[in-house]
């Protein structure tokens, strides 16, 4: 038997005993989970019962940002980061190299696939990535949001010399600002309502961070009325998309990566049309773990993003704390 944190309904997260996962099938390994980061989508599930058109059905173990120690398989004895998405490998999208768009994908902590808030699980070997000796378990867990940020910046087509605006400075937005800087952006601006998260964005390399009420005026002054070349939106709210449209230059590209609480999003269509803006939708990430490890060992300090830690037995308290958004990244320590 081992301990799991299972979400039964809105606000109902319970520590329970579950059967051990048993011997892994061929090509899979047993992982002792050590660290799990709480994502904004996890908080939607806990506080609202789902994200967009997806809602809680049967009870599920949350957690898709996680690292652990392989107990068997090719990485036995080594610490590993875990890619939480298991594509089918057979559909058109997978065969074309776009596994993140697989319509049959299984994702940790969603629907019938339990996630990382448990002491042990089995996972495909090809989705395990050994951690460098100097990298903490917490940082290993946060390679997943860093990977999402990398994919978003790729999808936004950030180029050397671009002015970039990141809307929303939650952990993925902060990391997107850091990645955009390393992609060659001339200047990186941030829009974020919470003052402590604006400070975090500045610490991670943003040139300026403003509240949503002041961002348009300040940004237009900073760009002499031109606007930015690229916007990476990570707020998951219509107001954030409106900010993106208002601050973009004509012909700009907007990458929308925020996850809204409802199935529908709206944006100011008239100015977007007049500016000839291009919208790109960001779907999780795409084979970014090796790049994320390189960034995390060459200047992107993932440990600096962790503001709060809780043990597994206090998982419900961790979720309640994270919902308040008084910090940056909340991490749950599952085992040592």
Coordinates of C-alpha atoms in Angstrom, one line a residue:
X1 CA 0.0 0.0 0.0
X2 CA 1.1 3.6 -0.5
X3 CA -0.4 7.1 0.1
X4 CA -2.2 9.1 -2.5
X5 CA -3.9 12.5 -2.5
X6 CA -7.2 12.0 -4.4
X7 CA -9.6 14.7 -5.6
X8 CA -13.2 13.6 -5.2
X9 CA -15.1 16.9 -5.8
X10 CA -14.6 20.6 -5.6
X11 CA -12.5 21.3 -2.5
X12 CA -12.5 17.7 -1.5
X13 CA -9.0 16.4 -1.6
X14 CA -8.3 13.3 0.6
X15 CA -5.2 11.4 1.7
X16 CA -5.9 7.8 1.1
X17 CA -4.2 4.4 1.0
X18 CA -4.0 2.7 -2.4
X19 CA -2.7 -0.5 -3.8
X20 CA 0.9 -0.4 -4.9
X21 CA 1.2 -0.1 -8.7
X22 CA 2.7 -3.6 -9.1
X23 CA 5.4 -4.7 -11.5
X24 CA 5.7 -2.3 -14.5
X25 CA 5.0 -3.6 -18.0
X26 CA 7.7 -3.7 -20.6
X27 CA 9.0 -0.3 -21.5
X28 CA 7.7 1.3 -18.2
X29 CA 9.4 2.0 -14.9
X30 CA 8.3 2.4 -11.3
X31 CA 8.9 6.0 -10.0
X32 CA 9.0 7.0 -6.4
X33 CA 7.6 10.6 -6.6
X34 CA 9.5 13.2 -4.7
X35 CA 8.2 16.6 -5.7
X36 CA 5.0 17.9 -7.3
X37 CA 4.3 21.5 -8.4
X38 CA 0.8 22.8 -8.3
X39 CA -0.3 24.3 -11.7
X40 CA -3.0 26.8 -12.3
X41 CA -5.0 24.1 -14.1
X42 CA -4.8 22.0 -10.9
X43 CA -6.2 24.9 -9.0
X44 CA -9.1 25.2 -11.4
X45 CA -9.9 21.5 -10.9
X46 CA -9.7 21.9 -7.1
X47 CA -11.6 25.2 -6.8
X48 CA -14.0 25.0 -9.8
X49 CA -14.3 21.3 -10.7
X50 CA -12.5 21.5 -14.1
X51 CA -11.1 23.7 -16.9
X52 CA -13.1 24.8 -19.9
X53 CA -15.2 21.9 -21.2
X54 CA -13.5 19.3 -19.0
X55 CA -14.8 18.5 -15.5
X56 CA -14.3 16.1 -12.7
X57 CA -15.9 12.7 -13.3
X58 CA -14.5 9.9 -11.1
X59 CA -12.1 10.7 -8.3
X60 CA -8.5 11.3 -9.6
X61 CA -5.1 11.9 -8.2
X62 CA -3.9 15.3 -9.4
X63 CA -0.5 16.5 -10.3
X64 CA 1.3 16.8 -13.6
X65 CA 4.4 18.7 -12.7
X66 CA 6.5 16.1 -10.9
X67 CA 9.9 14.4 -10.4
X68 CA 11.0 11.4 -8.6
X69 CA 13.5 8.5 -8.4
X70 CA 13.3 5.5 -10.8
X71 CA 13.2 2.3 -8.8
X72 CA 13.7 0.0 -11.8
X73 CA 14.1 0.1 -15.5
X74 CA 16.9 1.8 -17.5
X75 CA 17.2 4.7 -15.0
X76 CA 17.1 2.6 -11.8
X77 CA 18.5 4.6 -8.9
X78 CA 18.5 7.9 -10.8
X79 CA 16.4 11.0 -10.2
X80 CA 14.1 11.8 -13.1
X81 CA 11.7 14.4 -14.4
X82 CA 8.4 13.0 -15.7
X83 CA 6.7 14.2 -18.9
X84 CA 3.1 13.9 -17.9
X85 CA 1.6 13.5 -21.4
X86 CA 1.3 10.0 -23.0
X87 CA 0.3 10.3 -26.6
X88 CA -1.0 7.3 -28.5
X89 CA 1.8 7.2 -31.0
X90 CA -0.4 5.9 -33.8
X91 CA -2.7 8.7 -34.9
X92 CA -2.1 11.2 -37.7
X93 CA -0.9 13.9 -35.3
X94 CA 1.6 11.6 -33.6
X95 CA 2.9 10.2 -36.8
X96 CA 3.5 13.7 -38.1
X97 CA 5.5 14.5 -35.0
X98 CA 2.9 16.5 -33.1
X99 CA 2.2 14.3 -30.1
X100 CA 1.0 17.2 -28.0
X101 CA -2.0 17.5 -30.4
X102 CA -2.9 13.8 -30.1
X103 CA -6.6 13.5 -29.7
X104 CA -6.1 10.2 -27.7
X105 CA -3.5 11.6 -25.4
X106 CA -3.5 10.6 -21.7
X107 CA -2.4 13.2 -19.3
X108 CA -1.4 12.8 -15.6
X109 CA -4.1 13.9 -13.2
X110 CA -6.9 14.1 -15.8
X111 CA -9.8 11.8 -16.3
X112 CA -8.8 8.1 -15.6
X113 CA -5.0 8.6 -15.4
X114 CA -3.8 9.4 -11.9
X115 CA -1.1 12.0 -11.5
X116 CA 1.9 12.6 -9.3
X117 CA 0.4 13.2 -5.9
X118 CA 1.1 9.6 -4.8
X119 CA 4.2 7.9 -3.4
X120 CA 4.7 5.5 -6.4
X121 CA 3.5 5.1 -9.9
X122 CA 4.6 3.5 -13.2
X123 CA 5.4 5.5 -16.3
X124 CA 6.8 5.0 -19.8
X125 CA 10.6 5.0 -20.0
X126 CA 10.7 7.4 -22.9
X127 CA 8.9 10.0 -20.8
X128 CA 11.5 9.9 -18.0
X129 CA 14.4 12.4 -18.1
X130 CA 17.4 12.0 -15.8
X131 CA 18.2 15.1 -13.7
X132 CA 21.7 16.6 -13.5
X133 CA 23.3 16.0 -10.1
X134 CA 23.1 19.7 -9.2
X135 CA 19.4 20.0 -9.9
X136 CA 16.9 19.8 -7.0
X137 CA 13.8 17.6 -7.1
X138 CA 11.7 20.7 -7.0
X139 CA 13.4 22.1 -10.0
X140 CA 13.0 18.8 -11.7
X141 CA 9.2 19.0 -11.2
X142 CA 9.2 22.6 -12.6
X143 CA 10.8 21.5 -15.9
X144 CA 7.2 20.8 -17.0
X145 CA 6.0 24.5 -16.7
X146 CA 9.4 25.6 -18.1
X147 CA 8.7 23.3 -21.1
X148 CA 5.3 24.9 -21.6
X149 CA 6.9 28.3 -21.6
X150 CA 9.5 27.2 -24.1
X151 CA 6.8 25.8 -26.4
X152 CA 4.7 29.0 -26.0
X153 CA 7.7 31.2 -27.0
X154 CA 8.5 28.9 -29.9
X155 CA 4.9 29.1 -31.0
X156 CA 5.0 32.9 -30.7
X157 CA 7.9 33.1 -33.1
X158 CA 10.0 35.3 -30.8
X159 CA 13.0 36.5 -32.8
X160 CA 16.2 38.5 -31.9
X161 CA 15.3 42.1 -31.5
X162 CA 11.6 41.7 -30.8
X163 CA 9.7 43.6 -28.2
X164 CA 7.6 41.0 -26.3
X165 CA 4.7 41.4 -23.9
X166 CA 3.8 38.5 -21.5
X167 CA 0.3 38.8 -20.1
X168 CA 0.0 37.1 -16.8
X169 CA 3.0 36.5 -14.5
X170 CA 2.0 33.3 -12.8
X171 CA 4.9 30.8 -12.9
X172 CA 4.5 29.9 -16.6
X173 CA 4.2 33.6 -17.5
X174 CA 7.4 34.4 -15.5
X175 CA 9.2 31.5 -17.2
X176 CA 7.9 32.7 -20.6
X177 CA 9.5 36.1 -19.9
X178 CA 12.8 34.4 -19.0
X179 CA 12.7 32.2 -22.2
X180 CA 11.8 35.1 -24.4
X181 CA 14.8 37.0 -23.1
X182 CA 17.1 34.0 -23.9
X183 CA 15.5 33.8 -27.4
X184 CA 16.9 37.2 -28.2
X185 CA 14.1 39.6 -27.3
X186 CA 15.3 43.2 -27.2
X187 CA 12.8 44.0 -24.4
X188 CA 10.4 41.9 -22.4
X189 CA 7.4 43.6 -20.7
X190 CA 4.9 42.0 -18.4
X191 CA 1.3 42.7 -17.4
X192 CA 0.2 41.3 -14.1
X193 CA -2.3 42.4 -11.4
X194 CA -0.4 41.0 -8.4
X195 CA 2.5 43.2 -7.2
X196 CA 4.6 40.3 -5.8
X197 CA 4.4 38.5 -9.1
X198 CA 5.4 41.6 -11.0
X199 CA 8.5 41.6 -8.8
X200 CA 9.2 38.0 -9.6
X201 CA 8.9 38.7 -13.3
X202 CA 11.5 41.5 -12.9
X203 CA 13.8 39.1 -11.0
X204 CA 13.5 36.6 -13.9
X205 CA 14.6 39.1 -16.5
X206 CA 11.6 41.3 -17.5
X207 CA 12.5 44.9 -18.3
X208 CA 9.3 46.3 -16.9
X209 CA 6.2 44.9 -15.2
X210 CA 2.9 46.9 -14.9
X211 CA -0.6 46.3 -13.6
X212 CA -3.3 45.7 -16.2
X213 CA -4.7 49.2 -15.6
X214 CA -1.5 50.9 -16.5
X215 CA 0.2 48.5 -19.0
X216 CA -1.3 49.9 -22.3
X217 CA -0.2 53.5 -21.5
X218 CA 3.2 52.6 -20.1
X219 CA 4.0 50.1 -22.9
X220 CA 2.9 52.5 -25.7
X221 CA 5.1 55.2 -24.1
X222 CA 8.0 52.7 -24.0
X223 CA 7.6 51.7 -27.6
X224 CA 6.9 55.3 -28.9
X225 CA 3.3 54.2 -29.8
X226 CA 4.3 51.3 -31.9
X227 CA 3.3 48.4 -29.6
X228 CA 5.1 45.0 -29.3
X229 CA 6.0 42.5 -32.0
X230 CA 4.9 39.5 -30.0
X231 CA 2.5 38.8 -27.1
X232 CA 2.5 35.6 -25.0
X233 CA -0.8 35.4 -23.1
X234 CA -0.8 33.3 -20.0
X235 CA -3.7 34.9 -18.0
X236 CA -6.5 32.7 -19.2
X237 CA -9.0 35.6 -19.1
X238 CA -10.8 37.7 -21.7
X239 CA -9.3 40.8 -20.2
X240 CA -5.9 39.5 -20.8
X241 CA -6.6 38.8 -24.4
X242 CA -7.9 42.4 -24.7
X243 CA -4.7 43.7 -23.2
X244 CA -2.8 41.6 -25.8
X245 CA -4.7 43.0 -28.7
X246 CA -4.4 46.6 -27.4
X247 CA -0.6 46.4 -26.9
X248 CA 0.3 44.6 -30.1
X249 CA 1.7 46.4 -33.1
X250 CA 0.0 46.0 -36.5
X251 CA 1.0 42.6 -37.9
X252 CA 2.0 41.2 -34.5
X253 CA 1.6 37.6 -33.4
X254 CA -0.3 36.6 -30.3
X255 CA 0.3 33.2 -28.7
X256 CA -2.6 32.3 -26.4
X257 CA -1.5 29.9 -23.7
X258 CA -3.7 30.8 -20.7
X259 CA -6.3 28.2 -19.7
X260 CA -9.8 29.8 -19.2
X261 CA -12.3 28.6 -16.6
X262 CA -15.0 28.5 -19.3
X263 CA -15.2 26.8 -22.7
X264 CA -15.5 30.2 -24.5
X265 CA -13.1 33.1 -24.8
X266 CA -13.8 36.5 -26.4
X267 CA -11.5 39.2 -27.8
X268 CA -11.9 42.7 -29.3
X269 CA -12.3 41.6 -32.9
X270 CA -12.4 45.0 -34.6
X271 CA -9.0 46.3 -33.5
X272 CA -7.5 42.8 -34.0
X273 CA -8.8 42.8 -37.6
X274 CA -7.6 46.3 -38.3
X275 CA -4.1 45.4 -37.0
X276 CA -4.1 42.1 -39.0
X277 CA -3.1 40.2 -35.9
X278 CA -2.2 36.5 -36.0
X279 CA -3.5 34.3 -33.2
X280 CA -1.7 31.0 -32.3
X281 CA -3.1 28.6 -29.8
X282 CA -0.6 27.0 -27.4
X283 CA -1.3 23.3 -26.5
X284 CA 0.9 22.2 -23.6
X285 CA 4.4 21.5 -24.9
X286 CA 6.3 19.5 -27.5
X287 CA 9.4 17.5 -26.7
X288 CA 11.0 20.3 -24.7
X289 CA 12.5 18.5 -21.7
X290 CA 16.1 18.4 -23.0
X291 CA 16.0 22.2 -23.7
X292 CA 14.3 22.8 -20.4
X293 CA 17.1 21.0 -18.6
X294 CA 19.7 23.1 -20.5
X295 CA 18.0 26.3 -19.5
X296 CA 17.6 25.3 -15.9
X297 CA 21.3 24.6 -15.6
X298 CA 22.4 27.7 -17.4
X299 CA 20.7 30.6 -15.7
X300 CA 16.9 30.0 -15.3
X301 CA 16.8 29.3 -11.5
X302 CA 13.7 27.2 -11.0
X303 CA 14.2 26.9 -7.3
X304 CA 13.9 30.7 -7.0
X305 CA 10.3 30.3 -8.3
X306 CA 9.3 28.1 -5.4
X307 CA 7.7 30.2 -2.7
X308 CA 5.9 27.5 -0.6
X309 CA 6.3 23.8 0.3
X310 CA 4.0 21.4 1.9
X311 CA 4.2 17.7 2.8
X312 CA 1.9 15.2 1.1
X313 CA -0.3 14.8 4.2
X314 CA -1.1 18.6 4.0
X315 CA -2.0 18.5 0.3
X316 CA -5.4 20.1 0.9
X317 CA -3.8 22.9 2.8
X318 CA -1.3 23.3 -0.1
X319 CA -4.2 23.7 -2.6
X320 CA -6.0 26.1 -0.4
X321 CA -2.9 28.2 0.0
X322 CA -2.1 28.1 -3.8
X323 CA -5.7 29.1 -4.7
X324 CA -5.1 32.4 -2.7
X325 CA -2.2 33.2 -5.1
X326 CA -0.2 34.9 -2.4
X327 CA 3.0 33.4 -3.6
X328 CA 4.5 32.1 -6.8
X329 CA 4.9 28.3 -7.1
X330 CA 3.6 25.9 -4.4
X331 CA 5.3 22.5 -4.3
X332 CA 4.3 19.4 -2.4
X333 CA 7.0 17.1 -1.2
X334 CA 5.8 13.5 -1.5
X335 CA 8.9 11.5 -0.3
X336 CA 12.5 12.0 0.3

